[in-house]
Coordinates of C-alpha atoms in Angstrom, one line a residue:
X1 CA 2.5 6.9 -17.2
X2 CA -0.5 5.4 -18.9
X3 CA -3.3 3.7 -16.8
X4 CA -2.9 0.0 -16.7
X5 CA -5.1 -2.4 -18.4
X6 CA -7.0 -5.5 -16.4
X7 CA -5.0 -7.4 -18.5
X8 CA -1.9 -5.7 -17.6
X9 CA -3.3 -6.3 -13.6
X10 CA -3.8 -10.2 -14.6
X11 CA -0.2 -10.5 -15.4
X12 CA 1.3 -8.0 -12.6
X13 CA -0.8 -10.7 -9.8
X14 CA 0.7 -14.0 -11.4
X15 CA 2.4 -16.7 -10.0
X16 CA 5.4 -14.7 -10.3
X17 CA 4.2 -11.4 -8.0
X18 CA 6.0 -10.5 -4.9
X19 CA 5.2 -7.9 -2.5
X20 CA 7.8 -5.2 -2.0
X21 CA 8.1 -4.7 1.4
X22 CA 10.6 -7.0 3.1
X23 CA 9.0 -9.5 5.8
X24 CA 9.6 -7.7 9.0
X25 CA 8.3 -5.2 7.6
X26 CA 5.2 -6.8 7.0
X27 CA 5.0 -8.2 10.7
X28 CA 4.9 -4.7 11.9
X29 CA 2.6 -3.5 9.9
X30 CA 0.3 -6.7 10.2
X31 CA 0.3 -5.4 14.4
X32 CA -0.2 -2.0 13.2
X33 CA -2.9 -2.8 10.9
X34 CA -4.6 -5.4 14.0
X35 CA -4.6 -2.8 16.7
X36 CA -6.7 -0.1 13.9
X37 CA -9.3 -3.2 13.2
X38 CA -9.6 -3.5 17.3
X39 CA -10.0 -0.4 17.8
X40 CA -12.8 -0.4 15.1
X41 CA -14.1 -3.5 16.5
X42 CA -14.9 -1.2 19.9
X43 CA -14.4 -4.2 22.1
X44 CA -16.2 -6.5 20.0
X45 CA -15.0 -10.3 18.9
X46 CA -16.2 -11.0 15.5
X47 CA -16.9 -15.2 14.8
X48 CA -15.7 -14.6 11.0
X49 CA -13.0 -12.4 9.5
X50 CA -11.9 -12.1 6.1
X51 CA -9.0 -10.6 4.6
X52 CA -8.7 -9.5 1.2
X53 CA -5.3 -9.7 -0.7
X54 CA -4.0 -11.6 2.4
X55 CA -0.3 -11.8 0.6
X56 CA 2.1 -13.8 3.0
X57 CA -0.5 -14.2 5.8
X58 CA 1.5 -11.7 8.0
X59 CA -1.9 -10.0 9.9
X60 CA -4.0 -13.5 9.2
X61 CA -1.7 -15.0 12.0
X62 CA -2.4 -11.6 14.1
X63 CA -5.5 -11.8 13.5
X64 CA -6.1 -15.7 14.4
X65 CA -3.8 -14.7 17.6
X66 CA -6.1 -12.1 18.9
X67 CA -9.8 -13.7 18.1
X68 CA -8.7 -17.4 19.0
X69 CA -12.2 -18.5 18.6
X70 CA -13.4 -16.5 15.4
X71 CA -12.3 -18.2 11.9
X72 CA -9.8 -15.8 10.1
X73 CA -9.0 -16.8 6.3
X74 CA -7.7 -14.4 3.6
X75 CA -8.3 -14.4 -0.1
X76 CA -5.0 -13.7 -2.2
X77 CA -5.0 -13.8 -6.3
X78 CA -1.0 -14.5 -6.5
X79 CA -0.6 -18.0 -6.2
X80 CA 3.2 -17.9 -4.7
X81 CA 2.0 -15.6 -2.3
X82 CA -1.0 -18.0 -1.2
X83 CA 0.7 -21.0 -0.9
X84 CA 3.3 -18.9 1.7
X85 CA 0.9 -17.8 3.4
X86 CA -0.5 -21.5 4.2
X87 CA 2.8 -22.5 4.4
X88 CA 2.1 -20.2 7.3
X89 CA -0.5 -22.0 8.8
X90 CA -3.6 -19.5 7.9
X91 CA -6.3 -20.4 6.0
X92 CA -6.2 -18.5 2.7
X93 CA -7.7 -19.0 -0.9
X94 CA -6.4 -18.6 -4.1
X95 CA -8.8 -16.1 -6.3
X96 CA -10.4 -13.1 -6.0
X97 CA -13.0 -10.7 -4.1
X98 CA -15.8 -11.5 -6.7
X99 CA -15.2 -15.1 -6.6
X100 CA -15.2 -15.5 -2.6
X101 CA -18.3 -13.5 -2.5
X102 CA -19.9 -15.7 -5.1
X103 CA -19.5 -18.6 -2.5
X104 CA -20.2 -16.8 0.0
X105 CA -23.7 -16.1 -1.1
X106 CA -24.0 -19.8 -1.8
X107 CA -23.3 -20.7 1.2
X108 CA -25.5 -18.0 3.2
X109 CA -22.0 -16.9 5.0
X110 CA -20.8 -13.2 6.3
X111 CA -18.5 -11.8 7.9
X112 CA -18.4 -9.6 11.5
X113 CA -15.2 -8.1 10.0
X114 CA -13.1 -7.4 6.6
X115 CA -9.9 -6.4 6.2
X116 CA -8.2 -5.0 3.0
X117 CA -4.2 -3.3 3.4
X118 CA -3.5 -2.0 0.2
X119 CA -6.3 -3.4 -2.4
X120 CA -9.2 -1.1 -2.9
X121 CA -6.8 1.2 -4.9
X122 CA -6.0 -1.6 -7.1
X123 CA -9.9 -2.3 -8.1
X124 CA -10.9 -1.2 -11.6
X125 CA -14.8 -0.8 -10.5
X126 CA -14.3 0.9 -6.8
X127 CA -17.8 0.6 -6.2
X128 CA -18.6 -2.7 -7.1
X129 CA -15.6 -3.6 -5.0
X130 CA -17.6 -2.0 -2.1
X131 CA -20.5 -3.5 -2.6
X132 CA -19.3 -6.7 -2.9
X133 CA -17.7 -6.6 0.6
X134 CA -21.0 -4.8 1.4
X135 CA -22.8 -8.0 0.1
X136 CA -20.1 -10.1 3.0
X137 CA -20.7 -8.0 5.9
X138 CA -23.1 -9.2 8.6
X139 CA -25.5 -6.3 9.5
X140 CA -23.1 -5.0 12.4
X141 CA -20.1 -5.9 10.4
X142 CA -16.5 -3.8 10.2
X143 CA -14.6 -3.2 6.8
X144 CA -11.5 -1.4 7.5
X145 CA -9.7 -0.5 4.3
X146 CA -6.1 0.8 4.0
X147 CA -5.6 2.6 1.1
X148 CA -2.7 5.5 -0.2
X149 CA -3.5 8.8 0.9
X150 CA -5.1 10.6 -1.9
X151 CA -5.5 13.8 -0.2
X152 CA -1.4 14.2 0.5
X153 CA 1.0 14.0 -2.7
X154 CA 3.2 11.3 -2.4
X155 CA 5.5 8.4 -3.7
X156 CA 1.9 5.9 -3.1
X157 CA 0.4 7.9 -6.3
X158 CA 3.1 6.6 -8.7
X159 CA 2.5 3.1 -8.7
X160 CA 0.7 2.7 -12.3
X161 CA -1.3 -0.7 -10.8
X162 CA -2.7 2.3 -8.3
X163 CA -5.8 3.0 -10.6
X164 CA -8.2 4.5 -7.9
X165 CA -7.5 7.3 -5.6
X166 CA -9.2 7.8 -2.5
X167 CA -9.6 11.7 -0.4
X168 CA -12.0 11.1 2.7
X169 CA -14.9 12.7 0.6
X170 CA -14.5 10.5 -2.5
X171 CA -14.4 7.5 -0.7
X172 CA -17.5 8.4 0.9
X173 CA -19.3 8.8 -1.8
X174 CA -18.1 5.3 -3.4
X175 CA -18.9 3.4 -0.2
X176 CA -22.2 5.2 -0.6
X177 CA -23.4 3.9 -3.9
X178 CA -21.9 0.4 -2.6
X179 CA -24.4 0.1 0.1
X180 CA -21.8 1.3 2.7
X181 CA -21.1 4.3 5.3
X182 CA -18.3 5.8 6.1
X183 CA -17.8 6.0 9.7
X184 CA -14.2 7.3 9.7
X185 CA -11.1 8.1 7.4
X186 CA -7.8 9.3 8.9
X187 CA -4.3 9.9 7.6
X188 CA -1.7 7.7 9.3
X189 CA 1.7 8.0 10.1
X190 CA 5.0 6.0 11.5
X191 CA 5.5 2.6 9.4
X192 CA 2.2 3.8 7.2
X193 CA 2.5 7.1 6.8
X194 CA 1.0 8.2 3.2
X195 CA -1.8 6.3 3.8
X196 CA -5.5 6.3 5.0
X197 CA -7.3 4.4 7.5
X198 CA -11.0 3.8 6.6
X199 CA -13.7 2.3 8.2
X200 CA -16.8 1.3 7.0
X201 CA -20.0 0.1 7.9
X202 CA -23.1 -1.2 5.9
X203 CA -25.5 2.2 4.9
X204 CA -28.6 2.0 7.5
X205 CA -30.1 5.2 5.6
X206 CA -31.2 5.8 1.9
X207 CA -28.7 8.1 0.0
X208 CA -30.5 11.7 1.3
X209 CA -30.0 15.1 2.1
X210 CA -30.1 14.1 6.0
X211 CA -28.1 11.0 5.7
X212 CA -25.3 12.6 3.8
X213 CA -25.3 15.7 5.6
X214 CA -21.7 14.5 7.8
X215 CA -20.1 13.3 4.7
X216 CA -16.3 14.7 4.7
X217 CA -15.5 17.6 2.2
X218 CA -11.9 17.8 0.8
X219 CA -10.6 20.8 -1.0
X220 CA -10.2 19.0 -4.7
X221 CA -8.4 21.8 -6.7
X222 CA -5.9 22.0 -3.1
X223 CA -5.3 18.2 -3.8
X224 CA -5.0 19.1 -7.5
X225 CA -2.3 21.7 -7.0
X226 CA -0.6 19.6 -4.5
X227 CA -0.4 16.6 -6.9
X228 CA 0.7 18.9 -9.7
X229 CA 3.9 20.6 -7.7
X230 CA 4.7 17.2 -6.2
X231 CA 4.8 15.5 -9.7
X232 CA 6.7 18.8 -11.0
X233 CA 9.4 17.9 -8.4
X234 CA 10.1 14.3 -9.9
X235 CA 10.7 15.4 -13.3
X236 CA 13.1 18.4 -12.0
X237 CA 17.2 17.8 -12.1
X238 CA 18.6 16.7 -9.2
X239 CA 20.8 19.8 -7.9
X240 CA 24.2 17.5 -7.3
X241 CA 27.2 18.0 -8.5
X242 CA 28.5 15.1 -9.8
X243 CA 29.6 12.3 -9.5
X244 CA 26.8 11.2 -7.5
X245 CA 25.0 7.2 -7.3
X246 CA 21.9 5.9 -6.3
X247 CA 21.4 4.7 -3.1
X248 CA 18.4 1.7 -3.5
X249 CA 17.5 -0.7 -6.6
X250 CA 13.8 -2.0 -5.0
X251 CA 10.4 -0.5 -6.0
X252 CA 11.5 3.5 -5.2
X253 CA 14.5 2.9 -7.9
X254 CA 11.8 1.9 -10.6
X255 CA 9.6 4.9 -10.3
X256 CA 12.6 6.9 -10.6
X257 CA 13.4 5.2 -13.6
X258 CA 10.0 5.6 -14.7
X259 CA 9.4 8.8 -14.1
X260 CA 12.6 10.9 -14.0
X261 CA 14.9 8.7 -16.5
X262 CA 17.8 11.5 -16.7
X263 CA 18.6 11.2 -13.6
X264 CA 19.0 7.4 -13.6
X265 CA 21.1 8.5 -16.8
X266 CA 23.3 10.8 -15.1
X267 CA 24.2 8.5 -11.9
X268 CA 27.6 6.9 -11.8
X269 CA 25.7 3.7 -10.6
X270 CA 22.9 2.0 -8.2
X271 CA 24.1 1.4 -4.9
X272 CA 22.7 -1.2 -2.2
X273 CA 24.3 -3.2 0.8
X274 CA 24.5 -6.6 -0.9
X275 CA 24.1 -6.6 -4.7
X276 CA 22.7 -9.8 -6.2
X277 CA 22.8 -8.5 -9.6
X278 CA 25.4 -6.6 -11.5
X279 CA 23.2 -3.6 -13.3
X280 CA 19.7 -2.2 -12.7
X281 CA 17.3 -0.1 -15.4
X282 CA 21.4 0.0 -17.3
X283 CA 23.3 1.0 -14.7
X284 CA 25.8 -0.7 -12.7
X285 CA 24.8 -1.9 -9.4
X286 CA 27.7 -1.8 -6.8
X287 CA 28.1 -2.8 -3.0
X288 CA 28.3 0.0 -0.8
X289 CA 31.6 -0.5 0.8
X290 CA 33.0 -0.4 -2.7
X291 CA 32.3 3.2 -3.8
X292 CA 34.7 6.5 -2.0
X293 CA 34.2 8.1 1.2
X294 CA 31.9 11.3 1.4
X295 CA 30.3 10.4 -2.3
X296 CA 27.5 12.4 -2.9
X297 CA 24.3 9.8 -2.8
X298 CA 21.2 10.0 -3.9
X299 CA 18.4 8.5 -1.7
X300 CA 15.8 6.2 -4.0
X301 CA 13.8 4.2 -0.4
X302 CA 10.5 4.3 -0.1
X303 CA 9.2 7.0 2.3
X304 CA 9.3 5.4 5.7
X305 CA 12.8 4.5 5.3
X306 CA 14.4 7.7 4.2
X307 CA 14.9 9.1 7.5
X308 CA 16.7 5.9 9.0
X309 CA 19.2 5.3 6.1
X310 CA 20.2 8.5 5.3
X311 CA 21.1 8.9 8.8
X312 CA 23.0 5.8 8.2
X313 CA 24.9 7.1 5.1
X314 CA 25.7 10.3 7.0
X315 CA 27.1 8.7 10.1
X316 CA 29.0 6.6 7.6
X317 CA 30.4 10.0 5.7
X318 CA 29.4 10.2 2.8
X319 CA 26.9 13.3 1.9
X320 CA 23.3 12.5 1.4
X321 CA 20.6 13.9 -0.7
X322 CA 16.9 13.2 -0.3
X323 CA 14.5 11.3 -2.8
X324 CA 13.5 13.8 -5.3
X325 CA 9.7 13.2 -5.0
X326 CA 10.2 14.4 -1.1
X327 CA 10.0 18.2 -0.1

């Protein structure tokens, strides 16, 4: 799938753009998300914090809940989104990173914390992302950056608006050339499994031989192989015997459709709970109650649900198969 152009990310973040996980999934990832930026924080209580691509405002009212006294505002380019999330009650600006640290500079303002779930892999110039949250950091500052997992092969690496993929060691050396340190970078699992934790601070060394020397390594022709197989297991046919449908129509039916069209072809139909459409990517779309017992059903969720509905379908009778980008 071709790489996206700015352009094409203009358009994709316009008034129109919704995120795709549902609300409460949001709020528990927003308290997942605050307890990693406390525990980065080590006990301490920031006055500012800023959150970039702040979306409905979930974690900005977690935030402004735990650090009563600091001043919490996001930054979010999708207009819809923004004026939700101020519907809300957080503070939150329309525009983006560039912009805020433009009047932030003005205005001689940092930050003691920063907060980005899902943006750094969305930045066309990683490193002059960095620096520019580099540039809003107070001297002691926190940026903690959740980003997909580059160094494990996984349904996060489809996304085409994904342009930037970040292993431990890579990001190191971009937060490097930013004016930034890595202090730590682990996977995560439960509600964010497939992605990485990151947390940064602003570089107290020159780029050296000594300061460099903890940098993390990763194994890049590992996470080469891995990404191959994994990719190699998308395009494959699906071993059912059919009839078989589609169990999903959100984001994880889209990459199918993207990137393993014949099996969308093949399926008698998309299934959900509650359609509120008749067809998806020209298939029909049908309720679940409407289709026979013990159909065969492919699974198209998104990682962290697969394990939760297909026990559902199972209980239910019918006979489950697993997404295909999943081992």
């Amino acid at each position: 799938m071709p790489q996206p152009t700015a352009e094409d990310t203009a358009a994709i973040y316009a008034d129109g753009y919704t995120l795709g996980a549902e609300a409460g999934v949001e709020a528990g990832r927003a308290r997942l998300v605050r307890d990693l930026l406390r525990d980065a924080l080590g006990g301490r209580r920031p006055g500012r914090i800023l959150e970039i691509g702040s979306g409905r405002g979930h974690l900005l009212a977690e935030l402004g809940a735990t650090y009563p006294d600091a001043r919490v505002e996001g930054i979010e380019p999708a207009t819809a989104l923004a004026r939700e999330a101020r519907e809300r009650g957080v503070i939150v600006c329309e525009g983006g990173l560039e912009a805020r640290a433009d009047r932030a500079r003005a205005a001689g303002e940092r930050f003691g914390a920063i907060v980005a779930v899902n943006v750094m892999e969305h930045m066309f110039d990683p490193v002059g992302s960095h620096a520019l949250v580099a540039a809003l950091l107070e001297p002691n500052g926190v940026f903690l950056s959740i980003t997909p997992d580059g160094e494990r092969a996984g349904i996060e690496l489809l996304f085409a608006d994904h342009v930037s993929s970040f292993t431990a060691a890579s990001l190191s050396h971009v937060a490097g050339r930013a004016g930034l340190s890595l202090v730590s970078s682990v996977a995560l699992d439960g509600d964010l499994s497939e992605f990485r934790a990151s947390c940064m601070r602003l570089r107290t060394c020159t780029p050296n031989a000594a300061c460099s020397a903890d940098r993390p390594t990763t194994d890049a022709a590992a996470v080469a192989r891995d990404r191959a197989a994994f990719l190699g297991r998308i395009g494959d046919a699906v071993a059912l015997e059919r009839p078989f449908f589609v169990f999903g129509a959100g984001e994880a039916a889209d990459l199918l459709a993207g990137y393993a069209p014949d099996i969308v072809a093949a399926a008698e139909a998309f299934v959900v709970d509650a359609p509120t459409r008749s067809a998806v990517h020209g298939r029909p779309l049908v309720a679940l109650e409407t289709i026979p017992p013990r159909s065969r059903l492919l699974l198209c969720v998104h990682a962290r649900s697969v394990d939760s509905v297909a026990r559902r379908l199972s209980e239910s009778g019918h006979l489950v198969a697993p997404p295909p980008w999943r081992a």
